[in-house]
């Protein structure tokens, strides 16, 4: 009898420990009940029902930096350039960020690359160097609108380097 009571107490204690979840400050978590979204957990000590519920996704809601690798682009006057950028963004709606897009980070990189190519294709080479702040603002506005369905807020976009091809650099130096 004492063995059963001890086993029952240990099992109950194990379930209590399994149900406790600590969500760190600056993070949020999504809970699914039997595979269906149920609720969002805010920072602190929270409890889930073992077996019935699980933490499906946990992520920071703090601002993140997305480093965009150098990307070849062609300007309106058919000059080949290489552009790289950095994008600052954060998740504002955790449910959308998890359920509306399969891989948020990859989707963000592809969206930024597409927007950079589109903006550079509308400018001539000279304009790419003189209109950097306008390009940054256009990219910010376009990316913020495009990522809104994913629950993402793009807070800043900065073009770091705009490098013409080696042949163009040599002709510019002459």
PDB file of C-alpha atoms in Angstrom:
ATOM      1  CA  UNK A   1       0.000   0.000   0.000  1.00  0.00           C
ATOM      2  CA  UNK A   2       2.821   2.394   0.868  1.00  0.00           C
ATOM      3  CA  UNK A   3       4.518   1.592  -2.467  1.00  0.00           C
ATOM      4  CA  UNK A   4       1.376   2.514  -4.416  1.00  0.00           C
ATOM      5  CA  UNK A   5       0.988   5.728  -2.483  1.00  0.00           C
ATOM      6  CA  UNK A   6       4.625   6.625  -3.076  1.00  0.00           C
ATOM      7  CA  UNK A   7       4.324   5.829  -6.818  1.00  0.00           C
ATOM      8  CA  UNK A   8       1.148   7.922  -7.058  1.00  0.00           C
ATOM      9  CA  UNK A   9       2.836  10.869  -5.333  1.00  0.00           C
ATOM     10  CA  UNK A  10       5.909  10.603  -7.562  1.00  0.00           C
ATOM     11  CA  UNK A  11       3.740  10.394 -10.695  1.00  0.00           C
ATOM     12  CA  UNK A  12       1.683  13.404  -9.590  1.00  0.00           C
ATOM     13  CA  UNK A  13       4.842  15.358  -8.839  1.00  0.00           C
ATOM     14  CA  UNK A  14       6.237  14.433 -12.242  1.00  0.00           C
ATOM     15  CA  UNK A  15       3.054  15.630 -13.967  1.00  0.00           C
ATOM     16  CA  UNK A  16       3.158  18.889 -12.010  1.00  0.00           C
ATOM     17  CA  UNK A  17       6.755  19.473 -13.091  1.00  0.00           C
ATOM     18  CA  UNK A  18       5.913  18.586 -16.705  1.00  0.00           C
ATOM     19  CA  UNK A  19       3.038  21.064 -16.711  1.00  0.00           C
ATOM     20  CA  UNK A  20       5.135  24.024 -15.512  1.00  0.00           C
ATOM     21  CA  UNK A  21       6.670  26.190 -18.249  1.00  0.00           C
ATOM     22  CA  UNK A  22       8.848  29.230 -17.674  1.00  0.00           C
ATOM     23  CA  UNK A  23       8.641  31.813 -20.458  1.00  0.00           C
ATOM     24  CA  UNK A  24      11.612  34.185 -20.368  1.00  0.00           C
ATOM     25  CA  UNK A  25      11.208  37.970 -20.447  1.00  0.00           C
ATOM     26  CA  UNK A  26      11.036  39.190 -24.051  1.00  0.00           C
ATOM     27  CA  UNK A  27       9.633  35.881 -25.310  1.00  0.00           C
ATOM     28  CA  UNK A  28       6.172  34.532 -25.999  1.00  0.00           C
ATOM     29  CA  UNK A  29       4.995  30.968 -26.571  1.00  0.00           C
ATOM     30  CA  UNK A  30       2.054  29.394 -28.394  1.00  0.00           C
ATOM     31  CA  UNK A  31       0.144  26.501 -26.862  1.00  0.00           C
ATOM     32  CA  UNK A  32      -1.718  23.912 -28.901  1.00  0.00           C
ATOM     33  CA  UNK A  33      -4.396  21.690 -27.371  1.00  0.00           C
ATOM     34  CA  UNK A  34      -4.706  18.398 -29.236  1.00  0.00           C
ATOM     35  CA  UNK A  35      -2.963  19.928 -32.259  1.00  0.00           C
ATOM     36  CA  UNK A  36      -5.112  23.083 -32.470  1.00  0.00           C
ATOM     37  CA  UNK A  37      -3.972  26.569 -31.423  1.00  0.00           C
ATOM     38  CA  UNK A  38      -5.340  27.383 -27.955  1.00  0.00           C
ATOM     39  CA  UNK A  39      -3.564  30.371 -26.408  1.00  0.00           C
ATOM     40  CA  UNK A  40      -0.439  32.498 -26.142  1.00  0.00           C
ATOM     41  CA  UNK A  41       1.777  32.408 -23.060  1.00  0.00           C
ATOM     42  CA  UNK A  42       3.313  35.649 -21.798  1.00  0.00           C
ATOM     43  CA  UNK A  43       6.591  35.781 -19.794  1.00  0.00           C
ATOM     44  CA  UNK A  44       6.586  34.136 -16.365  1.00  0.00           C
ATOM     45  CA  UNK A  45       5.603  30.805 -14.847  1.00  0.00           C
ATOM     46  CA  UNK A  46       2.759  29.224 -16.815  1.00  0.00           C
ATOM     47  CA  UNK A  47       1.084  25.822 -16.766  1.00  0.00           C
ATOM     48  CA  UNK A  48      -0.028  23.500 -19.548  1.00  0.00           C
ATOM     49  CA  UNK A  49      -1.998  20.279 -19.230  1.00  0.00           C
ATOM     50  CA  UNK A  50       0.419  17.405 -19.947  1.00  0.00           C
ATOM     51  CA  UNK A  51      -0.550  15.124 -22.842  1.00  0.00           C
ATOM     52  CA  UNK A  52      -3.451  17.409 -23.910  1.00  0.00           C
ATOM     53  CA  UNK A  53      -1.422  20.573 -24.467  1.00  0.00           C
ATOM     54  CA  UNK A  54       2.046  21.365 -25.730  1.00  0.00           C
ATOM     55  CA  UNK A  55       4.145  24.465 -26.343  1.00  0.00           C
ATOM     56  CA  UNK A  56       4.209  24.478 -30.144  1.00  0.00           C
ATOM     57  CA  UNK A  57       6.402  27.541 -30.663  1.00  0.00           C
ATOM     58  CA  UNK A  58       8.450  29.876 -28.503  1.00  0.00           C
ATOM     59  CA  UNK A  59      10.252  32.927 -29.881  1.00  0.00           C
ATOM     60  CA  UNK A  60      11.525  36.333 -28.874  1.00  0.00           C
ATOM     61  CA  UNK A  61       9.466  39.425 -29.588  1.00  0.00           C
ATOM     62  CA  UNK A  62      12.548  41.620 -29.325  1.00  0.00           C
ATOM     63  CA  UNK A  63      13.963  43.308 -32.398  1.00  0.00           C
ATOM     64  CA  UNK A  64      16.162  41.091 -34.576  1.00  0.00           C
ATOM     65  CA  UNK A  65      18.771  41.793 -37.229  1.00  0.00           C
ATOM     66  CA  UNK A  66      18.606  40.096 -40.607  1.00  0.00           C
ATOM     67  CA  UNK A  67      21.906  40.260 -42.498  1.00  0.00           C
ATOM     68  CA  UNK A  68      21.260  40.148 -46.237  1.00  0.00           C
ATOM     69  CA  UNK A  69      24.216  38.709 -48.176  1.00  0.00           C
ATOM     70  CA  UNK A  70      25.669  40.555 -51.192  1.00  0.00           C
ATOM     71  CA  UNK A  71      23.263  40.233 -54.086  1.00  0.00           C
ATOM     72  CA  UNK A  72      23.916  40.910 -57.779  1.00  0.00           C
ATOM     73  CA  UNK A  73      21.467  43.413 -59.293  1.00  0.00           C
ATOM     74  CA  UNK A  74      21.120  45.183 -62.620  1.00  0.00           C
ATOM     75  CA  UNK A  75      20.245  48.863 -62.753  1.00  0.00           C
ATOM     76  CA  UNK A  76      17.906  50.492 -65.264  1.00  0.00           C
ATOM     77  CA  UNK A  77      20.901  51.442 -67.432  1.00  0.00           C
ATOM     78  CA  UNK A  78      22.054  47.776 -67.510  1.00  0.00           C
ATOM     79  CA  UNK A  79      24.972  48.127 -65.093  1.00  0.00           C
ATOM     80  CA  UNK A  80      25.723  45.149 -62.892  1.00  0.00           C
ATOM     81  CA  UNK A  81      26.085  46.019 -59.193  1.00  0.00           C
ATOM     82  CA  UNK A  82      26.297  44.064 -55.955  1.00  0.00           C
ATOM     83  CA  UNK A  83      24.163  45.214 -53.035  1.00  0.00           C
ATOM     84  CA  UNK A  84      23.974  44.023 -49.450  1.00  0.00           C
ATOM     85  CA  UNK A  85      21.751  45.233 -46.661  1.00  0.00           C
ATOM     86  CA  UNK A  86      20.729  44.809 -43.062  1.00  0.00           C
ATOM     87  CA  UNK A  87      17.087  44.688 -41.926  1.00  0.00           C
ATOM     88  CA  UNK A  88      15.836  45.273 -38.397  1.00  0.00           C
ATOM     89  CA  UNK A  89      12.520  43.614 -37.591  1.00  0.00           C
ATOM     90  CA  UNK A  90      10.439  42.108 -34.820  1.00  0.00           C
ATOM     91  CA  UNK A  91       7.453  39.845 -34.381  1.00  0.00           C
ATOM     92  CA  UNK A  92       4.310  41.731 -33.351  1.00  0.00           C
ATOM     93  CA  UNK A  93       1.803  38.872 -33.752  1.00  0.00           C
ATOM     94  CA  UNK A  94       3.201  35.496 -32.690  1.00  0.00           C
ATOM     95  CA  UNK A  95       0.244  33.492 -34.055  1.00  0.00           C
ATOM     96  CA  UNK A  96       0.618  34.927 -37.566  1.00  0.00           C
ATOM     97  CA  UNK A  97       4.409  34.524 -37.486  1.00  0.00           C
ATOM     98  CA  UNK A  98       4.035  30.812 -36.751  1.00  0.00           C
ATOM     99  CA  UNK A  99       0.864  29.826 -38.603  1.00  0.00           C
ATOM    100  CA  UNK A 100       0.850  32.095 -41.704  1.00  0.00           C
ATOM    101  CA  UNK A 101       4.316  31.341 -43.072  1.00  0.00           C
ATOM    102  CA  UNK A 102       6.290  28.094 -42.983  1.00  0.00           C
ATOM    103  CA  UNK A 103       9.806  29.429 -42.416  1.00  0.00           C
ATOM    104  CA  UNK A 104       9.730  33.070 -41.360  1.00  0.00           C
ATOM    105  CA  UNK A 105      13.483  33.718 -41.555  1.00  0.00           C
ATOM    106  CA  UNK A 106      13.802  32.294 -45.092  1.00  0.00           C
ATOM    107  CA  UNK A 107      10.677  34.118 -46.219  1.00  0.00           C
ATOM    108  CA  UNK A 108      12.052  37.391 -44.862  1.00  0.00           C
ATOM    109  CA  UNK A 109      15.404  36.964 -46.663  1.00  0.00           C
ATOM    110  CA  UNK A 110      13.704  36.136 -49.962  1.00  0.00           C
ATOM    111  CA  UNK A 111      11.296  39.069 -49.622  1.00  0.00           C
ATOM    112  CA  UNK A 112      14.157  41.505 -48.926  1.00  0.00           C
ATOM    113  CA  UNK A 113      16.238  40.200 -51.844  1.00  0.00           C
ATOM    114  CA  UNK A 114      13.296  40.525 -54.224  1.00  0.00           C
ATOM    115  CA  UNK A 115      12.541  44.076 -53.060  1.00  0.00           C
ATOM    116  CA  UNK A 116      16.195  45.151 -53.334  1.00  0.00           C
ATOM    117  CA  UNK A 117      16.418  43.854 -56.909  1.00  0.00           C
ATOM    118  CA  UNK A 118      13.152  45.569 -57.825  1.00  0.00           C
ATOM    119  CA  UNK A 119      14.245  48.925 -56.399  1.00  0.00           C
ATOM    120  CA  UNK A 120      17.720  48.785 -57.952  1.00  0.00           C
ATOM    121  CA  UNK A 121      16.231  47.859 -61.330  1.00  0.00           C
ATOM    122  CA  UNK A 122      14.274  51.128 -61.359  1.00  0.00           C
ATOM    123  CA  UNK A 123      17.339  53.320 -60.812  1.00  0.00           C
ATOM    124  CA  UNK A 124      20.329  54.276 -62.906  1.00  0.00           C
ATOM    125  CA  UNK A 125      23.806  53.693 -61.512  1.00  0.00           C
ATOM    126  CA  UNK A 126      24.331  57.323 -60.476  1.00  0.00           C
ATOM    127  CA  UNK A 127      21.001  57.366 -58.615  1.00  0.00           C
ATOM    128  CA  UNK A 128      21.922  54.292 -56.551  1.00  0.00           C
ATOM    129  CA  UNK A 129      24.753  56.212 -54.899  1.00  0.00           C
ATOM    130  CA  UNK A 130      22.934  59.510 -54.347  1.00  0.00           C
ATOM    131  CA  UNK A 131      19.499  58.231 -53.328  1.00  0.00           C
ATOM    132  CA  UNK A 132      20.498  55.730 -50.645  1.00  0.00           C
ATOM    133  CA  UNK A 133      18.237  57.173 -47.925  1.00  0.00           C
ATOM    134  CA  UNK A 134      15.251  57.295 -50.303  1.00  0.00           C
ATOM    135  CA  UNK A 135      15.912  53.682 -51.321  1.00  0.00           C
ATOM    136  CA  UNK A 136      16.080  52.683 -47.642  1.00  0.00           C
ATOM    137  CA  UNK A 137      12.730  54.361 -46.977  1.00  0.00           C
ATOM    138  CA  UNK A 138      11.090  52.770 -50.026  1.00  0.00           C
ATOM    139  CA  UNK A 139      12.382  49.355 -48.991  1.00  0.00           C
ATOM    140  CA  UNK A 140      11.180  49.899 -45.424  1.00  0.00           C
ATOM    141  CA  UNK A 141       7.686  50.854 -46.543  1.00  0.00           C
ATOM    142  CA  UNK A 142       7.385  48.018 -49.078  1.00  0.00           C
ATOM    143  CA  UNK A 143       8.768  45.364 -46.737  1.00  0.00           C
ATOM    144  CA  UNK A 144       6.619  46.474 -43.825  1.00  0.00           C
ATOM    145  CA  UNK A 145       3.483  46.178 -45.954  1.00  0.00           C
ATOM    146  CA  UNK A 146       4.573  42.838 -47.444  1.00  0.00           C
ATOM    147  CA  UNK A 147       5.373  41.246 -44.068  1.00  0.00           C
ATOM    148  CA  UNK A 148       2.288  42.503 -42.227  1.00  0.00           C
ATOM    149  CA  UNK A 149       0.289  39.302 -42.976  1.00  0.00           C
ATOM    150  CA  UNK A 150       3.099  37.369 -41.240  1.00  0.00           C
ATOM    151  CA  UNK A 151       2.784  39.393 -38.017  1.00  0.00           C
ATOM    152  CA  UNK A 152       6.137  41.113 -38.579  1.00  0.00           C
ATOM    153  CA  UNK A 153       7.049  44.788 -38.233  1.00  0.00           C
ATOM    154  CA  UNK A 154      10.088  45.908 -40.235  1.00  0.00           C
ATOM    155  CA  UNK A 155      11.576  48.793 -38.268  1.00  0.00           C
ATOM    156  CA  UNK A 156      14.611  49.751 -40.347  1.00  0.00           C
ATOM    157  CA  UNK A 157      16.343  48.876 -43.608  1.00  0.00           C
ATOM    158  CA  UNK A 158      19.896  49.952 -44.391  1.00  0.00           C
ATOM    159  CA  UNK A 159      21.772  49.344 -47.628  1.00  0.00           C
ATOM    160  CA  UNK A 160      25.358  48.791 -46.564  1.00  0.00           C
ATOM    161  CA  UNK A 161      27.330  48.508 -49.771  1.00  0.00           C
ATOM    162  CA  UNK A 162      26.540  49.214 -53.401  1.00  0.00           C
ATOM    163  CA  UNK A 163      29.478  47.956 -55.430  1.00  0.00           C
ATOM    164  CA  UNK A 164      29.609  48.221 -59.221  1.00  0.00           C
ATOM    165  CA  UNK A 165      31.214  45.413 -61.197  1.00  0.00           C
ATOM    166  CA  UNK A 166      34.984  45.481 -61.609  1.00  0.00           C
ATOM    167  CA  UNK A 167      34.750  46.674 -65.242  1.00  0.00           C
ATOM    168  CA  UNK A 168      32.484  49.581 -64.252  1.00  0.00           C
ATOM    169  CA  UNK A 169      34.802  50.507 -61.379  1.00  0.00           C
ATOM    170  CA  UNK A 170      37.777  50.590 -63.727  1.00  0.00           C
ATOM    171  CA  UNK A 171      35.950  52.776 -66.262  1.00  0.00           C
ATOM    172  CA  UNK A 172      34.783  55.111 -63.480  1.00  0.00           C
ATOM    173  CA  UNK A 173      38.375  55.513 -62.323  1.00  0.00           C
ATOM    174  CA  UNK A 174      39.470  56.486 -65.835  1.00  0.00           C
TER     175      UNK A 174
END
